[in-house]
Amino acid sequence: QKEVEQNSGPLSVPEGAIASLNCTYSDRGSQSFFWYRQYSGKSPELIMSIYSNGDKEDGRFTAQLNKASQYVSLLIRDSQPSDSATYLCAVNRHTGNQFYFGTGTSLTVIP
Amino acid sequence: ETGVTQTPRHLVMGMTNKKSLKCEQHLGHNAMYWYKQSAKKPLELMFVYSLEERVENNSVPSRFSPECPNSSHLFLHLHTLQPEDSALYLCASSQDPPGGADTQYFGPGTRLTVL
C-alpha cells in the first residue's frame, strides 16, 4: 500500500470554477500535511500546510483535513490558467524527518 | 526567490564519471534533504541530515554518497551511475523542532542525465 495516494488526473476545470484535489494517507500517526504546487520543469513550491482537523483557508486556497478518514484535500476557488500545474500532497509523521509524497495530480485550467 | 540554491542546474555525465551536486540553504534551517524525482513516480527521499548528522538513508545505492559539512551546505557525490539514475535531484531544508520536522522548502533541482 502506498503511503500517500492521489488521483494522477489529469483534472481539467474551466477558468473561474472550483478545482478539488484529493489525497489519502495510510499512516494514522501522520501529524503534518502539506500541499505543494509544481510547474513543469520546476521544483515543488509550498502552498498550504495543515495540522488540525477542519478547514484552513489562504486566499483562493482551502485545505481540508479529516484524520479519522485519513483524508486531506485542496480546493482552489476561481481557478486561473496560472494554476495549471501538478499538485503534490505530502505527509509527515512529525516524530522524525520522513516525509512521504504522493505522485501528484495534474491540473489544467481551461481559459 | 528560493532560499535554497542548487548547482549545477543541469548535468550530463557518463557512467564512469565522478561528479558532485551542491545545495546551499540561506534560511537558517537545521535539517537538509536529498530527493530523487523520476517521471510518474513520487518524490523519493534519499538522505536526511538533521543538525549535520545523517538520520535517514533509505536504501540508496552506494554510488550516491552524501556529505553535510555544516547546516547550510549539502553535497551529493556521484560515482559510476547508471542510466536509470537520470532524474531531477531536489534538495530541501526545514527547521527541525524537537521530535519532528516542519515544512520543507525546495531548491530548483539538478536535472541529471547519465549516458
GROMACS .gro file of C-alpha atoms in nm:
model
  226
    1GLN     CA    1   0.000   0.000   0.000
    2LYS     CA    2   0.130   0.342  -0.090
    3GLU     CA    3   0.190   0.583   0.195
    4VAL     CA    4   0.018   0.868   0.013
    5GLU     CA    5  -0.225   0.828  -0.274
    6GLN     CA    6  -0.352   1.086  -0.516
    7ASN     CA    7  -0.556   1.066  -0.831
    8SER     CA    8  -0.298   1.134  -1.102
    9GLY     CA    9  -0.554   1.305  -1.323
   10PRO     CA   10  -0.535   1.490  -1.545
   11LEU     CA   11  -0.802   1.709  -1.393
   12SER     CA   12  -0.943   1.979  -1.617
   13VAL     CA   13  -1.163   2.265  -1.497
   14PRO     CA   14  -1.281   2.581  -1.672
   15GLU     CA   15  -1.145   2.916  -1.565
   16GLY     CA   16  -1.336   3.051  -1.265
   17ALA     CA   17  -1.451   2.710  -1.143
   18ILE     CA   18  -1.354   2.530  -0.824
   19ALA     CA   19  -1.082   2.267  -0.855
   20SER     CA   20  -1.090   1.989  -0.596
   21LEU     CA   21  -0.780   1.779  -0.532
   22ASN     CA   22  -0.784   1.479  -0.302
   23CYS     CA   23  -0.527   1.280  -0.109
   24THR     CA   24  -0.540   0.982   0.126
   25TYR     CA   25  -0.265   0.854   0.352
   26SER     CA   26  -0.205   0.523   0.525
   27ASP     CA   27  -0.019   0.613   0.846
   28ARG     CA   28  -0.254   0.713   1.126
   29GLY     CA   29   0.043   0.860   1.309
   30SER     CA   30   0.080   1.134   1.048
   31GLN     CA   31   0.063   1.478   1.204
   32SER     CA   32   0.157   1.732   0.939
   33PHE     CA   33   0.008   1.767   0.594
   34PHE     CA   34   0.122   1.978   0.304
   35TRP     CA   35   0.018   2.075  -0.046
   36TYR     CA   36   0.287   2.168  -0.296
   37ARG     CA   37   0.247   2.304  -0.648
   38GLN     CA   38   0.498   2.203  -0.912
   39TYR     CA   39   0.512   2.363  -1.254
   40SER     CA   40   0.665   2.161  -1.533
   41GLY     CA   41   1.043   2.164  -1.507
   42LYS     CA   42   1.038   2.345  -1.173
   43SER     CA   43   1.073   2.240  -0.811
   44PRO     CA   44   0.781   2.199  -0.568
   45GLU     CA   45   0.652   2.517  -0.409
   46LEU     CA   46   0.463   2.510  -0.078
   47ILE     CA   47   0.102   2.625  -0.099
   48MET     CA   48  -0.056   2.517   0.228
   49SER     CA   49   0.021   2.331   0.546
   50ILE     CA   50  -0.244   2.195   0.781
   51TYR     CA   51  -0.209   2.021   1.115
   52SER     CA   52  -0.560   2.006   1.269
   53ASN     CA   53  -0.890   1.862   1.153
   54GLY     CA   54  -1.111   2.102   0.966
   55ASP     CA   55  -1.057   2.371   0.707
   56LYS     CA   56  -0.774   2.617   0.660
   57GLU     CA   57  -0.815   2.900   0.413
   58ASP     CA   58  -0.549   3.111   0.245
   59GLY     CA   59  -0.672   3.334  -0.033
   60ARG     CA   60  -0.824   3.120  -0.307
   61PHE     CA   61  -0.693   2.800  -0.147
   62THR     CA   62  -0.863   2.593   0.121
   63ALA     CA   63  -0.707   2.282   0.272
   64GLN     CA   64  -0.933   2.032   0.444
   65LEU     CA   65  -0.816   1.762   0.683
   66ASN     CA   66  -1.005   1.465   0.823
   67LYS     CA   67  -0.774   1.249   1.030
   68ALA     CA   68  -1.044   0.992   1.110
   69SER     CA   69  -1.086   0.926   0.737
   70GLN     CA   70  -0.713   0.978   0.667
   71TYR     CA   71  -0.805   1.226   0.401
   72VAL     CA   72  -0.676   1.567   0.304
   73SER     CA   73  -0.797   1.784   0.018
   74LEU     CA   74  -0.721   2.112  -0.151
   75LEU     CA   75  -0.985   2.337  -0.303
   76ILE     CA   76  -0.889   2.612  -0.546
   77ARG     CA   77  -1.162   2.869  -0.594
   78ASP     CA   78  -1.186   3.093  -0.900
   79SER     CA   79  -0.931   2.876  -1.083
   80GLN     CA   80  -0.694   3.059  -1.313
   81PRO     CA   81  -0.489   2.929  -1.607
   82SER     CA   82  -0.180   3.006  -1.396
   83ASP     CA   83  -0.299   2.739  -1.151
   84SER     CA   84  -0.228   2.474  -1.416
   85ALA     CA   85   0.040   2.257  -1.257
   86THR     CA   86   0.093   1.931  -1.072
   87TYR     CA   87  -0.018   1.937  -0.710
   88LEU     CA   88   0.170   1.720  -0.463
   89CYS     CA   89   0.031   1.603  -0.132
   90ALA     CA   90   0.287   1.532   0.144
   91VAL     CA   91   0.257   1.399   0.497
   92ASN     CA   92   0.499   1.383   0.788
   93ARG     CA   93   0.481   1.163   1.094
   94HIS     CA   94   0.631   1.450   1.293
   95THR     CA   95   0.832   1.206   1.502
   96GLY     CA   96   1.114   1.203   1.250
   97ASN     CA   97   1.224   1.354   0.925
   98GLN     CA   98   1.040   1.113   0.700
   99PHE     CA   99   0.818   1.297   0.455
  100TYR     CA  100   0.601   1.098   0.216
  101PHE     CA  101   0.481   1.242  -0.112
  102GLY     CA  102   0.205   1.135  -0.347
  103THR     CA  103   0.264   1.107  -0.720
  104GLY     CA  104   0.076   1.432  -0.775
  105THR     CA  105  -0.241   1.538  -0.957
  106SER     CA  106  -0.207   1.723  -1.284
  107LEU     CA  107  -0.447   2.018  -1.306
  108THR     CA  108  -0.530   2.208  -1.622
  109VAL     CA  109  -0.742   2.523  -1.604
  110ILE     CA  110  -0.901   2.593  -1.939
  111PRO     CA  111  -0.940   2.961  -2.034
  112GLU     CA  112   1.325   3.377  -0.492
  113THR     CA  113   1.403   3.047  -0.324
  114GLY     CA  114   1.619   3.041  -0.012
  115VAL     CA  115   1.762   2.709  -0.127
  116THR     CA  116   2.007   2.705  -0.417
  117GLN     CA  117   2.145   2.412  -0.612
  118THR     CA  118   2.430   2.378  -0.857
  119PRO     CA  119   2.464   2.275  -1.126
  120ARG     CA  120   2.114   2.308  -1.267
  121HIS     CA  121   2.185   2.059  -1.543
  122LEU     CA  122   2.442   1.781  -1.554
  123VAL     CA  123   2.524   1.523  -1.818
  124MET     CA  124   2.770   1.255  -1.719
  125GLY     CA  125   2.900   0.922  -1.835
  126MET     CA  126   2.871   0.611  -1.626
  127THR     CA  127   3.239   0.622  -1.531
  128ASN     CA  128   3.245   0.987  -1.425
  129LYS     CA  129   3.257   1.130  -1.075
  130LYS     CA  130   3.060   1.445  -1.009
  131SER     CA  131   2.905   1.627  -0.714
  132LEU     CA  132   2.581   1.814  -0.665
  133LYS     CA  133   2.579   2.109  -0.428
  134CYS     CA  134   2.300   2.256  -0.221
  135GLU     CA  135   2.305   2.565  -0.002
  136GLN     CA  136   2.025   2.696   0.214
  137HIS     CA  137   2.002   3.057   0.334
  138LEU     CA  138   1.703   3.009   0.565
  139GLY     CA  139   1.879   2.927   0.891
  140HIS     CA  140   1.732   2.577   0.889
  141ASN     CA  141   1.892   2.283   1.065
  142ALA     CA  142   1.774   1.990   0.851
  143MET     CA  143   1.853   1.920   0.485
  144TYR     CA  144   1.730   1.654   0.246
  145TRP     CA  145   1.807   1.496  -0.090
  146TYR     CA  146   1.519   1.371  -0.303
  147LYS     CA  147   1.508   1.196  -0.639
  148GLN     CA  148   1.216   1.273  -0.871
  149SER     CA  149   1.158   1.045  -1.168
  150ALA     CA  150   0.873   1.065  -1.416
  151LYS     CA  151   0.544   0.917  -1.294
  152LYS     CA  152   0.690   0.837  -0.953
  153PRO     CA  153   0.650   1.010  -0.617
  154LEU     CA  154   0.938   1.203  -0.474
  155GLU     CA  155   1.182   0.954  -0.325
  156LEU     CA  156   1.359   1.060  -0.009
  157MET     CA  157   1.726   0.964  -0.033
  158PHE     CA  158   1.905   1.121   0.262
  159VAL     CA  159   1.825   1.341   0.559
  160TYR     CA  160   2.065   1.537   0.773
  161SER     CA  161   1.948   1.692   1.098
  162LEU     CA  162   2.193   1.908   1.290
  163GLU     CA  163   2.459   1.786   1.046
  164GLU     CA  164   2.406   1.421   1.135
  165ARG     CA  165   2.259   1.174   0.889
  166VAL     CA  166   1.929   1.048   1.028
  167GLU     CA  167   1.776   0.874   0.726
  168ASN     CA  168   1.926   0.667   0.449
  169ASN     CA  169   1.652   0.500   0.254
  170SER     CA  170   1.838   0.208   0.097
  171VAL     CA  171   2.013   0.427  -0.153
  172PRO     CA  172   2.284   0.259  -0.364
  173SER     CA  173   2.639   0.329  -0.253
  174ARG     CA  174   2.712   0.506  -0.582
  175PHE     CA  175   2.537   0.802  -0.416
  176SER     CA  176   2.732   0.948  -0.124
  177PRO     CA  177   2.605   1.248   0.076
  178GLU     CA  178   2.811   1.496   0.270
  179CYS     CA  179   2.694   1.768   0.508
  180PRO     CA  180   2.987   1.980   0.627
  181ASN     CA  181   2.762   2.229   0.809
  182SER     CA  182   2.395   2.310   0.849
  183SER     CA  183   2.390   2.533   0.540
  184HIS     CA  184   2.558   2.306   0.287
  185LEU     CA  185   2.477   1.963   0.149
  186PHE     CA  186   2.653   1.767  -0.122
  187LEU     CA  187   2.566   1.456  -0.317
  188HIS     CA  188   2.870   1.281  -0.461
  189LEU     CA  189   2.802   1.068  -0.767
  190HIS     CA  190   3.018   0.779  -0.887
  191THR     CA  191   2.966   0.514  -1.157
  192LEU     CA  192   2.600   0.594  -1.204
  193GLN     CA  193   2.357   0.401  -1.421
  194PRO     CA  194   2.125   0.538  -1.690
  195GLU     CA  195   1.826   0.471  -1.460
  196ASP     CA  196   1.972   0.727  -1.219
  197SER     CA  197   1.878   1.001  -1.465
  198ALA     CA  198   1.625   1.217  -1.282
  199LEU     CA  199   1.565   1.552  -1.116
  200TYR     CA  200   1.753   1.570  -0.787
  201LEU     CA  201   1.598   1.805  -0.538
  202CYS     CA  202   1.745   1.948  -0.222
  203ALA     CA  203   1.521   2.071   0.058
  204SER     CA  204   1.561   2.220   0.402
  205SER     CA  205   1.344   2.258   0.709
  206GLN     CA  206   1.358   2.382   1.063
  207ASP     CA  207   1.358   2.074   1.280
  208PRO     CA  208   1.189   2.125   1.618
  209PRO     CA  209   1.236   1.861   1.885
  210GLY     CA  210   1.051   1.546   1.788
  211GLY     CA  211   0.983   1.629   1.429
  212ALA     CA  212   1.037   1.841   1.124
  213ASP     CA  213   0.843   2.136   0.997
  214THR     CA  214   0.770   2.248   0.643
  215GLN     CA  215   1.024   2.170   0.376
  216TYR     CA  216   1.143   2.426   0.122
  217PHE     CA  217   1.288   2.302  -0.204
  218GLY     CA  218   1.570   2.418  -0.423
  219PRO     CA  219   1.534   2.442  -0.802
  220GLY     CA  220   1.682   2.098  -0.859
  221THR     CA  221   1.956   1.949  -1.072
  222ARG     CA  222   1.846   1.772  -1.388
  223LEU     CA  223   2.086   1.477  -1.419
  224THR     CA  224   2.130   1.273  -1.733
  225VAL     CA  225   2.351   0.964  -1.725
  226LEU     CA  226   2.467   0.842  -2.065
   0.00000   0.00000   0.00000
